[in-house]
PDB file of C-alpha atoms in Angstrom:
ATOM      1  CA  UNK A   1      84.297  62.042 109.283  1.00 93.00           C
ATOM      2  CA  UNK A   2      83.779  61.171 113.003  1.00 95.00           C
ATOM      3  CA  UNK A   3      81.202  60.736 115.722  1.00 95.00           C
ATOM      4  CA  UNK A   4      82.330  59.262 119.084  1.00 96.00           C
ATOM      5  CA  UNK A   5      85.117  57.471 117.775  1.00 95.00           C
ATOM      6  CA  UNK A   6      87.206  57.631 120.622  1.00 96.00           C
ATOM      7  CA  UNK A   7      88.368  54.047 120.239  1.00 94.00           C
ATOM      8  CA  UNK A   8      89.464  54.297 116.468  1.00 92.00           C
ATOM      9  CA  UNK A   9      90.261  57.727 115.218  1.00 96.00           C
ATOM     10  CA  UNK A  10      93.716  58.044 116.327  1.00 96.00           C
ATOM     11  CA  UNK A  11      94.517  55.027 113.604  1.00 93.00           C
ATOM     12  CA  UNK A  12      92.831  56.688 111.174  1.00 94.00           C
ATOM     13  CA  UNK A  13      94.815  60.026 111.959  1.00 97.00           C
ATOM     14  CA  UNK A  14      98.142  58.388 112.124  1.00 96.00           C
ATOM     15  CA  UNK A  15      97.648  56.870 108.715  1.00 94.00           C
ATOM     16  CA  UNK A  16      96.806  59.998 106.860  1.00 96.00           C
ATOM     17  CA  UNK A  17      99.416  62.035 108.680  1.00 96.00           C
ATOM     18  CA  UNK A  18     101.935  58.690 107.687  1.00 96.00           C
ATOM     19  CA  UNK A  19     101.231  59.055 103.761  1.00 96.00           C
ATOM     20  CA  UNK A  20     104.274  60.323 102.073  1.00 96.00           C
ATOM     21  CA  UNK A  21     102.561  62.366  99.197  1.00 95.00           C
ATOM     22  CA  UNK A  22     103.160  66.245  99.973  1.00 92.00           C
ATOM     23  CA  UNK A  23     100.053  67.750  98.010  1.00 93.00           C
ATOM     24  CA  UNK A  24      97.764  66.819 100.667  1.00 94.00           C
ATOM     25  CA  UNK A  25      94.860  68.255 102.493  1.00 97.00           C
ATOM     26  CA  UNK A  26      93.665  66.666 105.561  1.00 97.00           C
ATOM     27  CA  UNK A  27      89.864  67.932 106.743  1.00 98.00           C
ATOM     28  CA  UNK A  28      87.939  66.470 109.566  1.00 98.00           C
ATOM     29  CA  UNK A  29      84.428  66.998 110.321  1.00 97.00           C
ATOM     30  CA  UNK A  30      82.848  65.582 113.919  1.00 97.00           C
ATOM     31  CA  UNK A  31      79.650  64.954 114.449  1.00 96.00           C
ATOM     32  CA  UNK A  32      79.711  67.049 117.795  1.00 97.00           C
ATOM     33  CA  UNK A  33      80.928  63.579 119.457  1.00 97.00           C
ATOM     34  CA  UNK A  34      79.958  63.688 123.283  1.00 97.00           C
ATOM     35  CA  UNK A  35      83.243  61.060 124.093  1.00 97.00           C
ATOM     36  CA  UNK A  36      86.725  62.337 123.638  1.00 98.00           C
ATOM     37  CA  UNK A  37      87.290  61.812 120.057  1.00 97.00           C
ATOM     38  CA  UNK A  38      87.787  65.835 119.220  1.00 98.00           C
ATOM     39  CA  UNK A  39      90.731  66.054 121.937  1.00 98.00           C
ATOM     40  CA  UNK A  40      92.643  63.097 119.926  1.00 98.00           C
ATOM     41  CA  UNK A  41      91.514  65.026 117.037  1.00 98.00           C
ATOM     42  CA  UNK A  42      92.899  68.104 118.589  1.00 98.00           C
ATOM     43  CA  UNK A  43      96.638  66.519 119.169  1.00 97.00           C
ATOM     44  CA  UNK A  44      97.147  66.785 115.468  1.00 98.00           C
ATOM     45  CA  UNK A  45      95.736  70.080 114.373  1.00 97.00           C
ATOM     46  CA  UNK A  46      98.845  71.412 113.298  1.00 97.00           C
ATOM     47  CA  UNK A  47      98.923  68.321 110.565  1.00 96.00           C
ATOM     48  CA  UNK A  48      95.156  68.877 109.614  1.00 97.00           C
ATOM     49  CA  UNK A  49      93.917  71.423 107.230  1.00 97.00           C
ATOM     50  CA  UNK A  50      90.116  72.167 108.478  1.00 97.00           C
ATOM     51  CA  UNK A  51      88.667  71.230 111.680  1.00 98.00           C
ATOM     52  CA  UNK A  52      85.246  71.053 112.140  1.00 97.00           C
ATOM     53  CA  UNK A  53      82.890  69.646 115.252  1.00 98.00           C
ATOM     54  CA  UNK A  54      79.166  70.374 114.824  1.00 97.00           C
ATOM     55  CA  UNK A  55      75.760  68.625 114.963  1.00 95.00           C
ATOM     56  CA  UNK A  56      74.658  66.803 111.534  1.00 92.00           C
ATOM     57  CA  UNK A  57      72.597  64.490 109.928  1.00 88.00           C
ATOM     58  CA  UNK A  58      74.346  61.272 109.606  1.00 86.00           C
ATOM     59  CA  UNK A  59      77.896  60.111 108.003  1.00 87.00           C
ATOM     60  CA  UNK A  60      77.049  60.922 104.323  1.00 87.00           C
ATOM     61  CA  UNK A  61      76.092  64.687 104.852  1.00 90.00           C
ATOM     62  CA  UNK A  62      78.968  64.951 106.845  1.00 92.00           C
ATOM     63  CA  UNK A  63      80.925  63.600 103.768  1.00 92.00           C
ATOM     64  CA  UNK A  64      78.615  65.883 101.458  1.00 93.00           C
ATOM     65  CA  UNK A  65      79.972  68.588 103.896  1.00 95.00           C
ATOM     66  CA  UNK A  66      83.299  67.712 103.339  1.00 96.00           C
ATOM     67  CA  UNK A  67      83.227  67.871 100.235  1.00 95.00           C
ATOM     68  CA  UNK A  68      82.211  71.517 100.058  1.00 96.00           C
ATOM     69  CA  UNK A  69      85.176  72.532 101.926  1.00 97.00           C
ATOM     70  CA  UNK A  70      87.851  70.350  99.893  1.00 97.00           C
ATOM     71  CA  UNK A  71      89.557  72.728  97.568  1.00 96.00           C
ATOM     72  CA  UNK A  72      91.854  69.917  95.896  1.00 94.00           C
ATOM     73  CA  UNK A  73      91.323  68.112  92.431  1.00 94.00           C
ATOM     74  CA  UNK A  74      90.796  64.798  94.179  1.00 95.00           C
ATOM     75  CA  UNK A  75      88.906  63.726  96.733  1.00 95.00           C
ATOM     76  CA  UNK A  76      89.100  60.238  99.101  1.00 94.00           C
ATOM     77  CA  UNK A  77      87.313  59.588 102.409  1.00 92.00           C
ATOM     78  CA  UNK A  78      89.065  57.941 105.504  1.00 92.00           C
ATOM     79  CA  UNK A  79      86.543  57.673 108.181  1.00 90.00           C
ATOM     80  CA  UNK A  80      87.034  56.934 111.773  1.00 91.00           C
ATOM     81  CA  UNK A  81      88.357  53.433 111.733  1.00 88.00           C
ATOM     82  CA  UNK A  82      89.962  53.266 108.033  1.00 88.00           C
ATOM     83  CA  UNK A  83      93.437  53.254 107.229  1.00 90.00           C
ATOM     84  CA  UNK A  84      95.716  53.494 104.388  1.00 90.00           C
ATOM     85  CA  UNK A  85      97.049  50.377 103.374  1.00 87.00           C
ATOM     86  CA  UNK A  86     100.373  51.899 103.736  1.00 90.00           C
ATOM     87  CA  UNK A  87     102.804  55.256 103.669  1.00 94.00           C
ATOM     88  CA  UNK A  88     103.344  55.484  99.916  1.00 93.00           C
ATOM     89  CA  UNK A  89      99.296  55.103  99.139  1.00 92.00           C
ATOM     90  CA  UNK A  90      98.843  58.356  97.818  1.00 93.00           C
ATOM     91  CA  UNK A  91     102.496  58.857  96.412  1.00 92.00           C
ATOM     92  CA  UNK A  92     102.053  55.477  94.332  1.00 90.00           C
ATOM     93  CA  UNK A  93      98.351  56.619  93.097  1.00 90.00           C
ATOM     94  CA  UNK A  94      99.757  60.276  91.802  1.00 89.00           C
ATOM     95  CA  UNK A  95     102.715  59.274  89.900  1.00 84.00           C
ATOM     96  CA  UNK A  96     101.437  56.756  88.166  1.00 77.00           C
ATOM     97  CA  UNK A  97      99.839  57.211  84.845  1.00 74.00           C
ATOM     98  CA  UNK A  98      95.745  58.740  85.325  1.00 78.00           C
ATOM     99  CA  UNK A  99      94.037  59.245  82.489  1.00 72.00           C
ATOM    100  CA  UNK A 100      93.769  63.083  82.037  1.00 78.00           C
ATOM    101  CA  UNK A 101      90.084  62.981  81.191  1.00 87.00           C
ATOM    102  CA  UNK A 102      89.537  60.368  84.161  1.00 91.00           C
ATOM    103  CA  UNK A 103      87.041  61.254  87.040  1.00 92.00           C
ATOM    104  CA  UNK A 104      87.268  58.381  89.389  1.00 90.00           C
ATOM    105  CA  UNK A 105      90.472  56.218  90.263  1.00 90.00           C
ATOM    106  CA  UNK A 106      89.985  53.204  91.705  1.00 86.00           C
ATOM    107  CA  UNK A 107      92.030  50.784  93.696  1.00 84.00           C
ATOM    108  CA  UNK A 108      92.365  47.654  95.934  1.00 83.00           C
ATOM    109  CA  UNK A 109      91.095  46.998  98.984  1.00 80.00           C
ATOM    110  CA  UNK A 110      91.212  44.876 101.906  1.00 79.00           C
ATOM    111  CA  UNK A 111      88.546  44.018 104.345  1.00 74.00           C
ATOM    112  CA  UNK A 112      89.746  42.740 107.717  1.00 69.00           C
ATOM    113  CA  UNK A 113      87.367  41.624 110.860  1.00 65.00           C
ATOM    114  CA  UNK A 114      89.427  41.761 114.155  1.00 59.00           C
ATOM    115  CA  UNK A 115      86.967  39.580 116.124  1.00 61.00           C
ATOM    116  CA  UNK A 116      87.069  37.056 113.103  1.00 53.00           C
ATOM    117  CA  UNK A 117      90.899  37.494 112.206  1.00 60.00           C
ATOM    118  CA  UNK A 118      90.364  37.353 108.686  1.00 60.00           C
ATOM    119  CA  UNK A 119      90.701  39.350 105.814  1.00 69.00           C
ATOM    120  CA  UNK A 120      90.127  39.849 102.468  1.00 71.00           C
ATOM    121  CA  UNK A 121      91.442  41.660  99.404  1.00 73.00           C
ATOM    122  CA  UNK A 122      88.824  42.532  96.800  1.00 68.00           C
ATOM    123  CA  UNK A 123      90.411  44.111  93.542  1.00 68.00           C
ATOM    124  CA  UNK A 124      89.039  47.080  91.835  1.00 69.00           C
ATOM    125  CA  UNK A 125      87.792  45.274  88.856  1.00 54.00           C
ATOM    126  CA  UNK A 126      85.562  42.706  90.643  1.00 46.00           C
ATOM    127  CA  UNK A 127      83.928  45.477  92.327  1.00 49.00           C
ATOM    128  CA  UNK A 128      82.061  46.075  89.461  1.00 49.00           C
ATOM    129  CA  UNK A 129      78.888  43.978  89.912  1.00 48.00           C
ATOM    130  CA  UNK A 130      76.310  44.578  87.141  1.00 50.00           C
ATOM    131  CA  UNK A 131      73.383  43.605  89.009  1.00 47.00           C
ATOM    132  CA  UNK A 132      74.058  45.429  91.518  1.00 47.00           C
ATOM    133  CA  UNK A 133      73.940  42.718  94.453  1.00 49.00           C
ATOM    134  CA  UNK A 134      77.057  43.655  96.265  1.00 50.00           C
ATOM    135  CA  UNK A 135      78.547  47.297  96.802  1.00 53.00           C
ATOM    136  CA  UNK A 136      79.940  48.325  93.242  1.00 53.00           C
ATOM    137  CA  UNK A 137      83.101  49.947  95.288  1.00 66.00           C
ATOM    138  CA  UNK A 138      84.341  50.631  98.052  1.00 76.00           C
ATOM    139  CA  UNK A 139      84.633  54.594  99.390  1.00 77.00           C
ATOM    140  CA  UNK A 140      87.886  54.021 101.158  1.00 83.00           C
ATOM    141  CA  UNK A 141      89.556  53.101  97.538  1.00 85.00           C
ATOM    142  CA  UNK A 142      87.805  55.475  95.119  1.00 89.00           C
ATOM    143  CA  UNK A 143      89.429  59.001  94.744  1.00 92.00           C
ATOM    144  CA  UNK A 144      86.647  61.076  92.887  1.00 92.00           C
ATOM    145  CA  UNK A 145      87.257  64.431  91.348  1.00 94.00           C
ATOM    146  CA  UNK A 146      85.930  66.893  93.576  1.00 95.00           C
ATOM    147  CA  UNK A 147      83.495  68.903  91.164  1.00 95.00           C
ATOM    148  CA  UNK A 148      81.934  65.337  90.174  1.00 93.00           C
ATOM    149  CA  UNK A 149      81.256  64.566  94.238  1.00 91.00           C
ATOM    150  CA  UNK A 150      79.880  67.648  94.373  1.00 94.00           C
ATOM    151  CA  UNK A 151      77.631  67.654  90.928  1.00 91.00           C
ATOM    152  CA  UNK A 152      76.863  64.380  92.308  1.00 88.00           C
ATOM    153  CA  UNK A 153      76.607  64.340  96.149  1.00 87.00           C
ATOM    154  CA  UNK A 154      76.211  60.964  98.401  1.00 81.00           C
ATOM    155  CA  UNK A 155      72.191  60.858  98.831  1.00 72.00           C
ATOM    156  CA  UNK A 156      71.996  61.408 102.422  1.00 58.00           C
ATOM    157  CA  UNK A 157      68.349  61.428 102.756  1.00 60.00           C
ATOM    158  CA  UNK A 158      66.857  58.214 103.432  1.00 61.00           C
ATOM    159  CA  UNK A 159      69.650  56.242 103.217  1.00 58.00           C
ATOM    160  CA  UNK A 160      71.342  56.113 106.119  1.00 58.00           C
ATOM    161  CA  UNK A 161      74.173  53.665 105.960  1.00 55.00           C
ATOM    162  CA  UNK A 162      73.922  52.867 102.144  1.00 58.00           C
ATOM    163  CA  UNK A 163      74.454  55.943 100.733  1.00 60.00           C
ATOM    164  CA  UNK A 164      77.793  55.293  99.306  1.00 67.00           C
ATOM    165  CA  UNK A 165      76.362  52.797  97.335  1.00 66.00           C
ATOM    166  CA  UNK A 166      73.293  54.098  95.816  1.00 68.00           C
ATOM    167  CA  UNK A 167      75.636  57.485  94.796  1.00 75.00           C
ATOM    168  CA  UNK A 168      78.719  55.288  93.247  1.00 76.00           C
ATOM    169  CA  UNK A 169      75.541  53.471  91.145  1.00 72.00           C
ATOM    170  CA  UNK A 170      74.147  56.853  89.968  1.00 77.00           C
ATOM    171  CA  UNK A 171      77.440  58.065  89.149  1.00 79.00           C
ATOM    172  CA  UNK A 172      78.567  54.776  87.163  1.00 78.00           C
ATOM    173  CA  UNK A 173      75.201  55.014  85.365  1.00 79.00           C
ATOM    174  CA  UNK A 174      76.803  58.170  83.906  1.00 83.00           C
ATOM    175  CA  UNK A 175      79.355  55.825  81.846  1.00 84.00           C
ATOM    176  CA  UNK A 176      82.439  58.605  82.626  1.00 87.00           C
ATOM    177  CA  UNK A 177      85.954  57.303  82.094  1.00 88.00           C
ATOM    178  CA  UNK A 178      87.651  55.954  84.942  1.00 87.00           C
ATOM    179  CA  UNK A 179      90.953  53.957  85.588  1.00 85.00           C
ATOM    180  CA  UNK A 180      92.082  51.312  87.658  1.00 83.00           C
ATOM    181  CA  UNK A 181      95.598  51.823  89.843  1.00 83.00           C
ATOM    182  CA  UNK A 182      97.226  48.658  90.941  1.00 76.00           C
ATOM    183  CA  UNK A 183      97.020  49.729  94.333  1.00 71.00           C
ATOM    184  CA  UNK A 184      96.308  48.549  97.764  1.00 72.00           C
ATOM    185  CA  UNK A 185      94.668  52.049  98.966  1.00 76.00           C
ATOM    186  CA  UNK A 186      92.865  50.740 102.391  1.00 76.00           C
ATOM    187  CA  UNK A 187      91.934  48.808 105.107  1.00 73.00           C
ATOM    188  CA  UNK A 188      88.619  48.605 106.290  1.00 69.00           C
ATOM    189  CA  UNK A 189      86.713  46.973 108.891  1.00 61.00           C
ATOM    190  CA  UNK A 190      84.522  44.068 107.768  1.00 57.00           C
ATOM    191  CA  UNK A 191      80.943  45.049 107.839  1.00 49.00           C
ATOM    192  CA  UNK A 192      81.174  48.874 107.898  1.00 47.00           C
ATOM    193  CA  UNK A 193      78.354  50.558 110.054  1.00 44.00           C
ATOM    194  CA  UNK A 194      76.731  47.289 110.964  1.00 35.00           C
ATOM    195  CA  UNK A 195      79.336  45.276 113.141  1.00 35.00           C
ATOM    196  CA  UNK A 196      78.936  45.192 116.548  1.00 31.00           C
ATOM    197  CA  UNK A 197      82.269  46.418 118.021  1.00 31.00           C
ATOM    198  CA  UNK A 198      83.549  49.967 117.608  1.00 33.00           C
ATOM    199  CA  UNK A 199      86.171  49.802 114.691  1.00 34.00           C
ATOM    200  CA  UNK A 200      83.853  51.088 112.553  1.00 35.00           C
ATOM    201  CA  UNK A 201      83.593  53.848 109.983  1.00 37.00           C
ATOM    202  CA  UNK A 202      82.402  57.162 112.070  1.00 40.00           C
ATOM    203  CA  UNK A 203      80.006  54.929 113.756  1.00 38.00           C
ATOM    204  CA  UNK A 204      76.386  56.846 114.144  1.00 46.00           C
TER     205      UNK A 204
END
């Protein structure tokens, strides 16, 4: 998802269009950004699947909107600003070994502040926090089946840029089977929504 991401989508877009993995659909839905982050967009419509740029109510019903349209088995979200970790992401993630009765994968990632020059890899299993003080995953490394993202859509209302987080706990309160890939799946700025620059995640 975007919103006047002029500064940061074209990454994002690169990386997707980079991953190696063939069985891959590629939606993007804008915000109606007023900069020109739909006319980057535009320069690779013939590499994305669905193309959408309309008013909305914030980054998590744009994600709930994706969603809708995804017709895959799998579902991941690269916002504005995110990246793959590398080419073979995806590839690596669907030939390994998933539990067929799985309903979220989840890998590594790696946090990175560009005004700090730091960064940090957090692996999937410390993500799990069981009091629920830090985020219990990150989006950007969690593929979700599709019909359990949409049973169980990111509450939009009323929680503006912490949705991802109360929606992962409902769904983990739900004790379904999951497994754990030994996978670098992103990059992410540090800080998400709240850092002050503009490599953010569809900054609203």
């Amino acid at each position: 998802v975007t919103y006047n991401a002029a500064d940061c989508v074209e990454m994002t877009l690169k990386s997707v269009i980079a991953q190696t993995y063939p069985n891959l659909e590629y939606i993007v839905v804008d915000g109606k950004s007023s900069d020109s982050t739909m006319d980057i967009v535009e320069r690779y419509r013939e590499r994305i699947s669905t193309i959408i740029s309309e008013p909305d109510k914030g980054i998590y019903d744009a994600m709930n909107k994706a969603t809708r349209l995804a017709s895959g088995e799998w579902i991941i979200f690269m916002n504005a600003g995110d990246v793959f970790d590398n080419p073979e992401v995806l590839q690596n993630v669907f030939t390994s070994e998933i539990k067929e009765n799985s309903c979220l994968i989840f890998g590594t990632v790696t946090e990175f502040s560009l005004l700090l020059r730091v960064k940090h890899v957090y692996p999937a299993h410390i993500l799990f926090h069981p009091h629920r003080e830090h985020i219990p995953c990150s989006h950007q490394a969690t593929f979700y089946r599709t019909s359990l993202l949409r049973k169980h859509p990111y509450r939009s209302e009323g929680f503006k840029v912490s949705a991802d987080w109360a929606s992962m706990a409902d769904i983990l309160d739900l004790k379904l089977p999951y497994c754990i890939v030994d996978e670098k799946n992103c990059m992410v700025s540090g800080g998400g929504n709240f850092l002050p620059f503009k490599l953010l995640s569809a900054s609203r």
